[in-house]
Short mmCIF file of C-alpha atoms in Angstrom, two decimals:
data_model
loop_
_atom_site.label_atom_id
_atom_site.label_comp_id
_atom_site.label_asym_id
_atom_site.label_seq_id
_atom_site.Cartn_x
_atom_site.Cartn_y
_atom_site.Cartn_z
CA MET A 1 -0.17 -0.40 0.35
CA GLY A 2 1.43 3.63 -1.15
CA TYR A 3 1.20 6.81 1.13
CA ILE A 4 -0.65 8.87 -1.55
CA GLY A 5 -4.05 7.47 -1.79
CA ASP A 6 -5.49 6.21 -5.79
CA LYS A 7 -7.75 10.23 -6.05
CA ASP A 8 -4.97 12.16 -4.95
CA LYS A 9 -2.54 10.17 -8.01
CA GLU A 10 -5.28 10.01 -10.48
CA TYR A 11 -4.59 14.18 -9.77
CA LEU A 12 -1.41 15.09 -9.72
CA LYS A 13 -0.81 13.07 -12.79
CA GLY A 14 -3.37 15.82 -14.71
CA GLU A 15 -2.11 17.95 -13.33
CA PHE A 16 1.97 16.51 -14.44
CA ASP A 17 0.31 15.73 -18.15
CA LYS A 18 -0.76 19.44 -18.21
CA TYR A 19 2.51 21.15 -16.86
CA LEU A 20 5.65 19.17 -17.28
CA LYS A 21 7.76 19.78 -19.42
CA GLU A 22 11.79 18.68 -19.30
CA LYS A 23 13.57 15.65 -17.26
CA VAL A 24 13.42 16.18 -13.78
CA LEU A 25 15.34 13.83 -10.88
CA LEU A 26 13.73 13.90 -7.24
CA LEU A 27 16.62 12.57 -5.59
CA VAL A 28 16.79 11.15 -1.82
CA PHE A 29 19.65 10.81 0.25
CA THR A 30 18.98 8.90 3.59
CA GLY A 31 21.16 7.28 5.73
CA PRO A 32 20.63 5.16 9.36
CA ASN A 33 19.54 6.13 12.03
CA CYS A 34 16.98 8.67 9.97
CA GLN A 35 13.52 8.39 11.57
CA TYR A 36 11.49 9.83 8.06
CA CYS A 37 14.37 8.66 5.62
CA ASN A 38 11.88 5.64 4.21
CA VAL A 39 8.63 7.90 3.82
CA ALA A 40 10.54 10.04 1.53
CA THR A 41 11.60 7.39 -0.90
CA ALA A 42 8.63 5.82 -0.76
CA ILE A 43 6.83 9.60 -1.08
CA ALA A 44 9.19 10.62 -3.70
CA GLN A 45 9.64 7.05 -5.75
CA GLU A 46 5.32 7.16 -5.24
CA VAL A 47 5.34 10.81 -6.66
CA ALA A 48 7.74 9.58 -9.63
CA GLU A 49 5.79 6.86 -10.30
CA LEU A 50 3.26 8.90 -12.02
CA HIS A 51 4.88 10.79 -14.42
CA ASP A 52 8.01 9.85 -17.50
CA ALA A 53 9.14 13.15 -17.06
CA ILE A 54 9.98 12.66 -13.21
CA GLU A 55 13.71 10.74 -12.55
CA PHE A 56 13.91 9.37 -8.48
CA HIS A 57 17.48 8.57 -7.82
CA GLU A 58 17.88 7.79 -3.57
CA TYR A 59 21.87 7.80 -2.82
CA PRO A 60 23.42 7.74 0.40
CA VAL A 61 23.90 11.00 2.84
CA ASP A 62 27.67 9.71 2.78
CA SER A 63 27.63 9.47 -1.04
CA GLU A 64 29.71 10.92 -3.94
CA GLU A 65 26.00 13.00 -4.71
CA ALA A 66 25.11 13.87 -1.33
CA LYS A 67 28.80 16.04 -1.90
CA LYS A 68 28.15 17.30 -5.76
CA TYR A 69 24.13 18.40 -4.34
CA GLY A 70 25.79 19.83 -1.22
CA VAL A 71 23.52 17.85 1.02
CA GLU A 72 24.50 17.45 4.29
CA HIS A 73 21.77 15.76 5.95
CA ALA A 74 19.65 12.85 5.94
CA PRO A 75 16.89 13.13 4.93
CA THR A 76 16.74 15.31 1.68
CA VAL A 77 14.81 15.54 -0.95
CA VAL A 78 16.01 17.48 -3.97
CA ILE A 79 14.74 18.99 -7.39
CA THR A 80 16.66 19.29 -10.22
CA ASP A 81 17.63 19.05 -13.55
CA GLY A 82 21.26 17.48 -12.79
CA ASP A 83 22.97 19.95 -14.25
CA LYS A 84 22.17 24.20 -13.05
CA PHE A 85 19.66 24.08 -10.36
CA GLY A 86 22.11 21.79 -8.68
CA GLY A 87 21.01 20.76 -5.11
CA ARG A 88 19.72 24.41 -5.07
CA ILE A 89 16.12 23.47 -4.61
CA ARG A 90 15.93 21.02 -1.56
CA TYR A 91 13.63 19.55 1.48
CA VAL A 92 15.27 18.92 4.22
CA GLY A 93 13.40 16.23 6.59
CA LEU A 94 9.92 15.27 5.41
CA PRO A 95 8.07 16.96 2.62
CA SER A 96 5.01 16.86 4.10
CA GLY A 97 1.27 17.66 5.12
CA TYR A 98 1.48 21.41 3.59
CA GLU A 99 4.84 21.17 2.78
CA PHE A 100 4.02 18.44 -0.01
CA SER A 101 1.67 20.95 -1.90
CA SER A 102 5.41 22.88 -2.64
CA MET A 103 7.02 20.05 -3.50
CA ILE A 104 4.59 19.06 -6.15
CA GLU A 105 4.79 23.03 -7.60
CA ASP A 106 8.62 22.32 -7.68
CA ILE A 107 8.87 19.54 -9.75
CA ILE A 108 7.11 21.85 -11.90
CA ASP A 109 8.49 24.64 -12.17
CA VAL A 110 12.01 22.83 -12.65
CA SER A 111 10.52 21.17 -15.61
CA ARG A 112 9.49 24.14 -16.55
CA ARG A 113 12.86 25.54 -16.24
CA THR A 114 11.24 28.67 -14.37
CA ALA A 115 9.27 30.46 -12.26
CA GLU A 116 6.32 33.65 -12.08
CA VAL A 117 8.12 36.41 -10.06
CA SER A 118 7.07 40.16 -10.99
CA GLU A 119 9.19 42.05 -12.89
CA GLU A 120 10.24 44.13 -10.74
CA VAL A 121 11.20 41.21 -8.26
CA ARG A 122 12.87 40.19 -11.66
CA ALA A 123 15.46 42.59 -12.09
CA GLN A 124 16.11 43.02 -8.21
CA LEU A 125 16.98 38.71 -8.05
CA GLU A 126 19.58 39.54 -11.46
CA GLN A 127 21.89 41.40 -9.24
CA ILE A 128 22.23 38.95 -6.74
CA ASP A 129 25.89 37.68 -8.15
CA LYS A 130 27.84 35.87 -4.87
CA PRO A 131 26.11 32.45 -2.34
CA VAL A 132 22.98 33.43 -1.26
CA ARG A 133 21.31 30.18 1.72
CA ILE A 134 17.91 30.68 1.99
CA GLN A 135 16.76 28.49 5.16
CA VAL A 136 13.34 28.30 5.52
CA PHE A 137 12.27 26.91 8.96
CA VAL A 138 8.98 24.45 8.63
CA THR A 139 6.67 22.59 10.57
CA PRO A 140 4.26 20.09 8.40
CA THR A 141 1.42 21.90 10.18
CA CYS A 142 1.44 25.36 9.41
CA PRO A 143 -0.45 26.57 6.88
CA TYR A 144 1.80 30.12 6.40
CA CYS A 145 4.61 27.85 5.06
CA PRO A 146 4.95 26.63 1.88
CA ARG A 147 5.21 30.23 0.25
CA ALA A 148 7.59 30.81 2.13
CA VAL A 149 9.75 27.70 1.02
CA ARG A 150 8.08 28.01 -2.68
CA THR A 151 9.61 31.97 -2.33
CA ALA A 152 12.57 30.90 -2.24
CA HIS A 153 12.80 27.91 -4.40
CA ARG A 154 11.24 30.28 -7.27
CA PHE A 155 13.79 32.56 -6.46
CA ALA A 156 17.35 29.66 -5.93
CA ILE A 157 15.34 28.72 -9.86
CA LEU A 158 15.31 32.02 -10.85
CA ASN A 159 18.96 32.59 -10.06
CA GLU A 160 21.88 30.59 -10.13
CA ASN A 161 24.03 31.97 -7.06
CA ILE A 162 20.55 31.46 -5.23
CA THR A 163 19.76 28.09 -2.69
CA GLY A 164 16.75 27.53 -1.12
CA GLU A 165 16.39 24.94 1.83
CA MET A 166 13.40 24.05 3.78
CA ILE A 167 14.29 22.70 7.15
CA GLU A 168 11.21 21.15 9.04
CA ALA A 169 11.95 22.02 12.64
CA ILE A 170 10.92 19.41 14.95
CA GLU A 171 12.65 16.25 13.14
CA PHE A 172 15.71 18.87 12.83
CA PRO A 173 15.18 20.40 16.75
CA GLU A 174 18.88 20.49 16.93
CA TRP A 175 19.15 22.85 13.97
CA ALA A 176 15.32 24.53 15.01
CA ASN A 177 16.69 26.05 18.68
CA LYS A 178 19.88 27.41 17.19
CA TRP A 179 18.37 30.03 15.78
CA ASN A 180 15.77 30.10 18.77
CA VAL A 181 12.99 29.29 15.48
CA MET A 182 9.53 29.27 18.40
CA SER A 183 7.02 30.97 15.68
CA VAL A 184 7.29 29.51 12.09
CA PRO A 185 8.02 30.24 9.22
CA HIS A 186 11.21 31.53 10.01
CA ILE A 187 13.71 32.07 7.73
CA VAL A 188 17.44 32.77 7.98
CA ILE A 189 19.22 34.59 5.57
CA ASN A 190 22.50 33.44 4.67
CA GLU A 191 23.10 32.18 8.85
CA ASP A 192 22.69 36.26 9.58
CA VAL A 193 19.63 37.84 8.25
CA GLN A 194 16.92 36.52 10.09
CA PHE A 195 12.29 36.94 10.25
CA ILE A 196 8.95 35.44 9.87
CA GLY A 197 6.29 35.04 8.69
CA ALA A 198 5.33 34.44 4.67
CA TYR A 199 5.98 37.62 3.27
CA PRO A 200 4.91 38.60 -0.42
CA ASP A 201 7.29 38.50 -2.83
CA GLU A 202 8.47 41.97 -2.52
CA GLN A 203 9.59 42.41 0.83
CA TYR A 204 11.15 39.04 1.12
CA ILE A 205 13.22 40.11 -1.70
CA GLN A 206 14.20 43.09 -0.13
CA TYR A 207 16.16 40.42 3.51
CA VAL A 208 17.21 38.45 0.30
CA ILE A 209 19.07 41.38 -0.82
CA GLU A 210 20.60 43.07 2.47
CA ALA A 211 21.41 39.59 3.51
CA TRP A 212 22.97 39.86 -0.40
CA LYS A 213 24.67 43.14 0.23
CA LYS A 214 25.61 42.49 3.88
CA ALA A 215 28.56 39.53 2.21
CA GLN A 216 30.24 41.90 -0.50
CA MET B 1 3.51 12.02 13.06
CA GLU B 2 1.06 11.95 10.56
CA VAL B 3 2.05 12.27 6.90
CA GLY B 4 -0.75 13.85 5.28
CA PHE B 5 -0.71 15.48 1.30
CA VAL B 6 -1.94 17.98 0.58
CA LEU B 7 -1.99 18.49 -2.52
CA PRO B 8 -1.42 21.52 -5.46
CA SER B 9 -3.23 23.58 -7.74
CA ALA B 10 -1.51 26.79 -9.77
CA SER B 11 -3.45 28.14 -11.74
CA ARG B 12 -0.86 29.95 -14.78
CA GLU B 13 -2.87 31.51 -17.19
CA SER B 14 -4.52 34.99 -17.03
CA ARG B 15 -8.51 35.00 -18.45
CA GLU B 16 -11.45 35.62 -18.81
CA VAL B 17 -14.02 34.60 -16.47
CA ASP B 18 -17.92 35.98 -15.47
CA VAL B 19 -16.28 35.88 -11.96
CA VAL B 20 -12.94 35.77 -9.99
CA ILE B 21 -13.30 34.49 -6.28
CA ILE B 22 -11.09 35.91 -3.81
CA GLY B 23 -10.47 33.84 -1.75
CA ALA B 24 -10.18 30.18 -1.00
CA GLY B 25 -11.59 29.68 2.34
CA PRO B 26 -15.36 28.19 2.93
CA ALA B 27 -17.12 31.14 1.48
CA GLY B 28 -14.74 31.74 -1.77
CA LEU B 29 -14.84 27.00 -1.92
CA SER B 30 -18.39 26.95 -1.98
CA ALA B 31 -18.81 29.58 -3.29
CA GLY B 32 -16.82 28.43 -6.91
CA ILE B 33 -18.59 25.39 -6.30
CA TYR B 34 -21.83 27.12 -7.13
CA ALA B 35 -21.05 29.61 -9.94
CA ILE B 36 -19.82 26.44 -11.48
CA ARG B 37 -22.72 24.28 -11.23
CA ALA B 38 -24.99 27.60 -11.67
CA GLY B 39 -23.06 27.96 -15.34
CA LEU B 40 -20.42 30.56 -14.83
CA SER B 41 -17.47 30.57 -15.68
CA ALA B 42 -15.13 31.74 -12.60
CA ILE B 43 -11.87 31.44 -11.00
CA ILE B 44 -10.44 31.37 -7.24
CA VAL B 45 -7.88 33.37 -6.54
CA ASP B 46 -5.59 33.15 -3.05
CA LYS B 47 -2.48 34.32 -1.25
CA GLY B 48 -1.87 31.37 0.40
CA ASN B 49 -3.19 28.28 0.73
CA ALA B 50 -7.15 27.28 -0.61
CA GLY B 51 -8.69 26.59 3.34
CA GLY B 52 -8.76 30.20 4.61
CA LEU B 53 -8.43 30.16 9.07
CA ALA B 54 -10.47 26.93 8.59
CA GLU B 55 -7.30 25.45 7.69
CA GLU B 56 -5.60 26.57 11.43
CA ALA B 57 -8.24 25.14 14.13
CA PRO B 58 -6.85 23.04 15.49
CA PHE B 59 -10.85 20.46 15.56
CA VAL B 60 -13.90 21.91 14.25
CA GLU B 61 -17.26 18.98 16.15
CA ASN B 62 -20.10 21.38 14.58
CA TYR B 63 -19.78 21.58 11.07
CA LEU B 64 -23.19 19.37 10.19
CA GLY B 65 -22.48 15.79 8.56
CA PHE B 66 -19.23 15.48 10.69
CA GLU B 67 -18.68 14.66 14.35
CA GLY B 68 -15.51 16.04 15.44
CA ILE B 69 -12.54 16.93 12.15
CA LYS B 70 -9.56 18.57 12.01
CA GLY B 71 -9.72 22.07 10.42
CA GLU B 72 -7.05 20.92 8.23
CA GLU B 73 -8.56 17.68 7.24
CA LEU B 74 -12.27 19.67 6.95
CA ALA B 75 -10.67 22.58 4.49
CA LYS B 76 -9.10 19.97 2.57
CA LEU B 77 -12.77 17.93 1.60
CA PHE B 78 -13.55 21.63 0.65
CA LYS B 79 -11.00 21.66 -1.75
CA GLU B 80 -10.99 18.97 -3.69
CA HIS B 81 -14.57 19.05 -3.95
CA ALA B 82 -14.31 22.36 -5.39
CA MET B 83 -10.76 21.20 -7.30
CA LYS B 84 -13.18 19.02 -8.92
CA TYR B 85 -15.73 22.39 -10.95
CA VAL B 86 -14.03 25.74 -10.77
CA GLU B 87 -10.10 26.39 -11.10
CA ILE B 88 -8.58 27.81 -7.25
CA SER B 89 -5.34 29.86 -8.13
CA GLU B 90 -2.91 29.13 -4.90
CA ARG B 91 -0.56 31.40 -3.65
CA ASN B 92 -1.25 33.91 -6.11
CA GLU B 93 -2.43 37.23 -4.20
CA VAL B 94 -4.32 39.39 -5.54
CA ARG B 95 -2.73 42.62 -5.96
CA ASP B 96 -5.19 45.31 -7.55
CA ILE B 97 -8.86 46.17 -8.93
CA VAL B 98 -9.13 47.98 -11.98
CA ARG B 99 -12.44 49.01 -13.70
CA GLU B 100 -12.64 48.86 -17.23
CA GLY B 101 -16.26 49.60 -18.41
CA ASP B 102 -18.41 46.88 -17.32
CA ARG B 103 -15.54 44.44 -16.70
CA PHE B 104 -13.31 44.17 -13.54
CA LEU B 105 -10.01 43.84 -13.86
CA VAL B 106 -8.27 42.34 -10.41
CA LYS B 107 -4.29 41.91 -10.76
CA ALA B 108 -2.67 39.37 -8.87
CA GLU B 109 0.79 37.60 -8.90
CA LYS B 110 0.96 34.71 -11.20
CA GLY B 111 -1.86 36.85 -13.87
CA GLU B 112 -4.35 38.92 -14.43
CA TYR B 113 -8.40 38.15 -15.05
CA ARG B 114 -10.89 39.71 -15.94
CA ALA B 115 -14.21 39.24 -14.70
CA LYS B 116 -17.90 40.67 -14.80
CA ALA B 117 -18.40 40.32 -11.59
CA ILE B 118 -16.48 39.50 -8.20
CA ILE B 119 -17.25 37.76 -4.68
CA PHE B 120 -15.13 38.66 -2.08
CA ALA B 121 -14.35 35.96 0.05
CA THR B 122 -11.00 37.57 2.28
CA GLY B 123 -12.11 36.49 4.98
CA THR B 124 -10.10 37.50 8.04
CA THR B 125 -7.14 37.62 10.08
CA HIS B 126 -6.05 37.51 14.09
CA ARG B 127 -6.75 41.02 15.54
CA LYS B 128 -3.34 41.94 17.57
CA LEU B 129 -3.51 42.29 21.44
CA ASN B 130 -1.55 45.39 21.70
CA VAL B 131 0.37 45.29 25.06
CA PRO B 132 4.11 45.92 25.30
CA GLY B 133 5.98 42.81 24.50
CA GLU B 134 4.05 41.89 21.88
CA ASN B 135 5.55 43.13 18.83
CA GLU B 136 8.92 42.22 20.64
CA LEU B 137 8.83 39.21 21.64
CA PHE B 138 6.44 37.69 18.27
CA GLY B 139 9.06 34.62 16.91
CA LYS B 140 10.18 34.29 20.19
CA GLY B 141 7.46 32.98 22.39
CA VAL B 142 4.29 35.59 21.66
CA SER B 143 2.32 33.42 18.41
CA TYR B 144 -1.20 34.15 16.64
CA CYS B 145 -0.82 30.13 15.70
CA VAL B 146 -0.92 27.23 17.49
CA THR B 147 -0.72 24.16 14.95
CA CYS B 148 2.10 26.23 13.30
CA ASP B 149 3.96 26.56 16.19
CA GLY B 150 2.49 24.29 19.35
CA TYR B 151 5.21 21.95 18.69
CA PHE B 152 7.58 24.02 19.88
CA PHE B 153 6.08 23.93 23.72
CA ARG B 154 5.87 20.24 24.77
CA GLY B 155 6.54 20.03 27.86
CA LYS B 156 6.29 23.81 28.22
CA LYS B 157 3.66 26.44 30.24
CA VAL B 158 2.20 28.43 28.14
CA ALA B 159 -0.78 31.23 28.00
CA VAL B 160 -3.90 31.35 25.59
CA ILE B 161 -5.31 34.98 25.67
CA GLY B 162 -8.69 35.09 24.79
CA GLY B 163 -11.41 32.55 26.16
CA GLY B 164 -13.65 32.13 23.48
CA ASN B 165 -14.21 29.43 20.60
CA SER B 166 -10.28 29.73 18.72
CA GLY B 167 -8.57 29.93 22.27
CA ALA B 168 -10.82 27.31 23.65
CA ILE B 169 -9.73 25.63 21.08
CA ALA B 170 -6.51 25.88 20.91
CA ALA B 171 -5.63 25.42 24.39
CA ILE B 172 -7.10 21.93 24.10
CA TYR B 173 -4.98 21.23 21.61
CA LEU B 174 -2.38 21.96 23.39
CA LYS B 175 -3.03 20.54 26.54
CA ASP B 176 -3.49 17.18 23.76
CA ILE B 177 0.21 17.67 22.39
CA GLY B 178 1.59 17.98 25.79
CA VAL B 179 1.77 21.30 26.21
CA GLU B 180 0.51 22.78 29.28
CA PRO B 181 -2.26 25.84 28.37
CA VAL B 182 -3.57 28.73 31.09
CA VAL B 183 -6.50 30.15 29.64
CA ILE B 184 -6.89 34.01 30.50
CA GLU B 185 -10.09 35.77 29.42
CA TYR B 186 -11.53 38.96 29.79
CA MET B 187 -14.87 38.29 30.82
CA PRO B 188 -15.99 37.77 33.72
CA LYS B 189 -17.34 33.81 32.58
CA TYR B 190 -16.39 31.98 29.96
CA MET B 191 -16.76 32.89 26.89
CA CYS B 192 -16.58 29.84 24.20
CA GLU B 193 -19.71 27.44 23.70
CA LYS B 194 -20.58 24.55 26.83
CA ALA B 195 -19.06 22.59 24.42
CA TYR B 196 -15.60 23.38 25.06
CA VAL B 197 -15.75 23.88 27.96
CA ASP B 198 -17.14 20.89 29.25
CA ILE B 199 -13.69 19.29 27.73
CA ILE B 200 -11.92 22.28 30.07
CA ASN B 201 -12.71 21.45 32.67
CA GLU B 202 -12.50 17.96 31.55
CA LYS B 203 -8.97 17.60 30.78
CA GLY B 204 -8.29 19.94 33.57
CA ILE B 205 -7.05 23.16 32.49
CA GLU B 206 -6.67 26.37 33.82
CA TYR B 207 -9.06 29.53 33.25
CA ILE B 208 -8.81 32.66 34.47
CA THR B 209 -11.83 35.10 34.08
CA ASN B 210 -12.08 38.80 34.22
CA ALA B 211 -8.10 39.13 33.97
CA MET B 212 -6.82 42.17 31.93
CA VAL B 213 -3.65 40.84 29.77
CA THR B 214 -1.09 44.27 30.66
CA GLU B 215 1.81 42.98 29.59
CA ILE B 216 4.16 40.03 27.98
CA LYS B 217 7.37 40.22 29.91
CA GLY B 218 11.14 38.44 28.54
CA SER B 219 14.34 39.60 27.37
CA ASP B 220 15.52 37.29 24.67
CA LYS B 221 12.58 34.80 24.37
CA VAL B 222 9.21 35.26 26.52
CA GLU B 223 9.12 34.33 30.19
CA ALA B 224 5.36 35.31 32.10
CA VAL B 225 2.62 37.40 31.18
CA VAL B 226 0.65 39.89 33.22
CA TYR B 227 -2.41 40.51 33.90
CA LYS B 228 -4.31 42.89 36.42
CA ASP B 229 -7.22 40.65 38.01
CA ARG B 230 -10.42 43.64 37.90
CA ASP B 231 -12.07 41.66 40.42
CA THR B 232 -9.53 42.76 42.77
CA GLY B 233 -7.19 44.84 40.68
CA GLU B 234 -4.71 43.23 41.68
CA THR B 235 -1.27 42.55 39.92
CA LYS B 236 -0.62 39.03 39.04
CA GLU B 237 1.87 37.26 36.91
CA ILE B 238 2.29 33.31 35.46
CA LYS B 239 5.97 32.26 34.03
CA VAL B 240 5.40 30.58 30.98
CA ASP B 241 7.20 30.04 27.97
CA GLY B 242 4.94 31.26 24.98
CA VAL B 243 1.62 33.31 24.46
CA PHE B 244 -0.61 32.02 22.03
CA ILE B 245 -2.92 34.96 21.43
CA TYR B 246 -6.82 34.89 20.52
CA VAL B 247 -8.36 38.17 21.04
CA GLY B 248 -10.21 38.12 17.84
CA LEU B 249 -10.48 38.78 14.29
CA ILE B 250 -10.01 41.82 11.85
CA PRO B 251 -11.57 41.64 8.24
CA MET B 252 -9.34 41.86 5.00
CA SER B 253 -11.26 43.82 3.21
CA ASP B 254 -8.81 46.55 2.24
CA LEU B 255 -9.83 45.61 -1.51
CA ALA B 256 -12.76 45.41 -1.67
CA LYS B 257 -13.39 49.60 -0.08
CA LYS B 258 -10.61 50.56 -2.66
CA ILE B 259 -13.35 49.64 -5.32
CA GLY B 260 -16.54 51.59 -3.10
CA VAL B 261 -17.28 48.43 -1.39
CA GLU B 262 -18.73 50.11 2.16
CA THR B 263 -17.59 48.28 5.28
CA ASP B 264 -19.05 48.73 8.78
CA LYS B 265 -16.78 51.13 10.89
CA ARG B 266 -14.78 47.39 11.77
CA GLY B 267 -14.30 46.81 8.77
CA TYR B 268 -16.39 44.25 7.94
CA ILE B 269 -18.45 44.67 4.23
CA LYS B 270 -21.46 45.10 4.23
CA VAL B 271 -23.52 42.78 2.52
CA SER B 272 -28.12 42.63 1.74
CA PRO B 273 -29.06 39.13 2.78
CA LYS B 274 -29.05 37.38 -0.99
CA MET B 275 -25.07 39.01 0.01
CA ARG B 276 -25.06 42.30 -2.30
CA THR B 277 -22.94 44.35 -1.85
CA ASN B 278 -23.75 48.45 -2.09
CA VAL B 279 -21.22 48.36 -5.22
CA PRO B 280 -23.29 46.36 -8.10
CA MET B 281 -21.81 43.37 -9.68
CA VAL B 282 -19.58 42.84 -6.49
CA TYR B 283 -20.68 39.87 -3.54
CA ALA B 284 -18.69 39.04 -0.09
CA ALA B 285 -19.34 36.36 1.71
CA GLY B 286 -18.13 34.63 5.47
CA ASP B 287 -16.39 36.08 7.81
CA VAL B 288 -14.96 38.74 5.86
CA THR B 289 -18.80 40.23 6.57
CA GLY B 290 -18.34 40.09 9.86
CA VAL B 291 -21.62 38.01 10.49
CA ALA B 292 -20.33 34.56 12.63
CA GLY B 293 -17.49 33.33 12.37
CA GLN B 294 -18.38 29.68 11.62
CA ILE B 295 -17.32 28.08 8.90
CA ILE B 296 -20.60 26.51 8.07
CA ILE B 297 -22.12 29.16 7.93
CA ALA B 298 -19.47 30.78 5.14
CA ALA B 299 -19.96 27.78 2.99
CA GLY B 300 -23.67 29.68 3.27
CA GLN B 301 -22.91 32.89 2.65
CA GLY B 302 -20.58 31.26 -0.60
CA ALA B 303 -23.88 29.10 -1.90
CA MET B 304 -25.56 32.72 -1.73
CA ALA B 305 -23.02 34.92 -2.83
CA ALA B 306 -22.86 32.64 -5.96
CA LEU B 307 -26.00 32.82 -6.75
CA THR B 308 -26.97 36.44 -6.56
CA ALA B 309 -24.13 36.86 -8.47
CA TYR B 310 -25.75 34.11 -11.31
CA GLU B 311 -29.19 35.85 -10.82
CA ASP B 312 -27.87 39.18 -11.53
CA LEU B 313 -26.09 38.66 -14.27
CA MET B 314 -28.38 36.35 -16.48
CA LEU B 315 -31.26 39.60 -15.30
CA ARG B 316 -28.28 41.68 -17.40
CA GLN B 317 -28.25 39.59 -20.13
CA ALA B 318 -31.69 39.67 -20.52
#
């Protein structure tokens, strides 16, 4: 028996048929003593089975592939074209609950090799010429979190210097504690600039720009 | 941890429709189903997820046909039902609405929608308490969403400010996930339904009445909540690690106001019994009308708004 219900699968298949274009790699990095690794693998596998354009691979978190994609934690789910997106669009911890929908939207955007932002935000994104890492701490029961995760991922799709990383705060409590995460979404950029809440792109980008400027 | 799946729904194309429904909570989703079934073309646009504030309700026990269901699950059922009929564009915030002759141009993040009618099902957001410490300690123990942040306080004590239905449900949810809540209510009596009073008593949740919260204290994070006992005038302090604020809602009616829709002095959109606003071909439904803040009423109002829009559009064509 699978994790994703038949009705949900049917719906997702329809969406994928409509929107998927280029090949998408759905990579799951797993390791020992990892409570949710099996689930992450199973979910990714089930999603990949729904469409030919999605290719699933599982790698150990201590493998060469993990190094190549910059992955250090298990489970991590990476959505990529295997090339210019690298490991920049990722989920550390299980993309379940509300984050499942973020993962599906990411698959579609990565397959389209683009994402929607306004012209104004696109122009601001274009100036970012140094690495910026956006970490978004979430809980799976937070309805506001996917918006913050998707913004980070859309920015990462549109700019090669940006990494967008969801972190499931309950699965990684020490990591969450390091940044005193007590309300989600809690966003940490370049381990420096922080804010809490699901802001519109125009406000979100200001924090990203601030972090980028500080890195100059 | 439970593994749930929330499906995305992402419309990407601009288009012309009979009616744009802004907000995908119970009112908007119900309006969408009724609009399409009546024969109108429609799209629902929401800045966040479909489901609205219902998603945040830890559980719902008064929606007909469901003895008890998590708000998140009920919202998912609503959404999946609506998706069978109508396109729902999530994470697509409406930025502006302008008039173009007898049409409205609804400008959203992901596209522009030209419509003959608009239904505002924009709902409400959490009201702030406006005491010292609230803004300073937001995200450092102060929160407005138990389903989002409750887990961070397992094994700890928190205050739930506001003892109405939302506050009561929040406290019960917290208790269930291993947090020790104390409810602080301004009025001198229980302000929630009797059904919740019973659970609060049964679970041994402390519910302080006639108490006015005056400050949330803490340096890096919440350490205590201070209140004035309205009986005695005495100031008291409770040591807590977190504060969840449930002191009411504020309507999200700014966009509606911008196109001339009348609101009451609190900002709730004024509607006729058939959900018409003062602006022709503009309707409102759900919590933004300030009627009751109940899922079942929002759904009913959404249905009514769509039926009235249909009636008006048909009459206009005739």
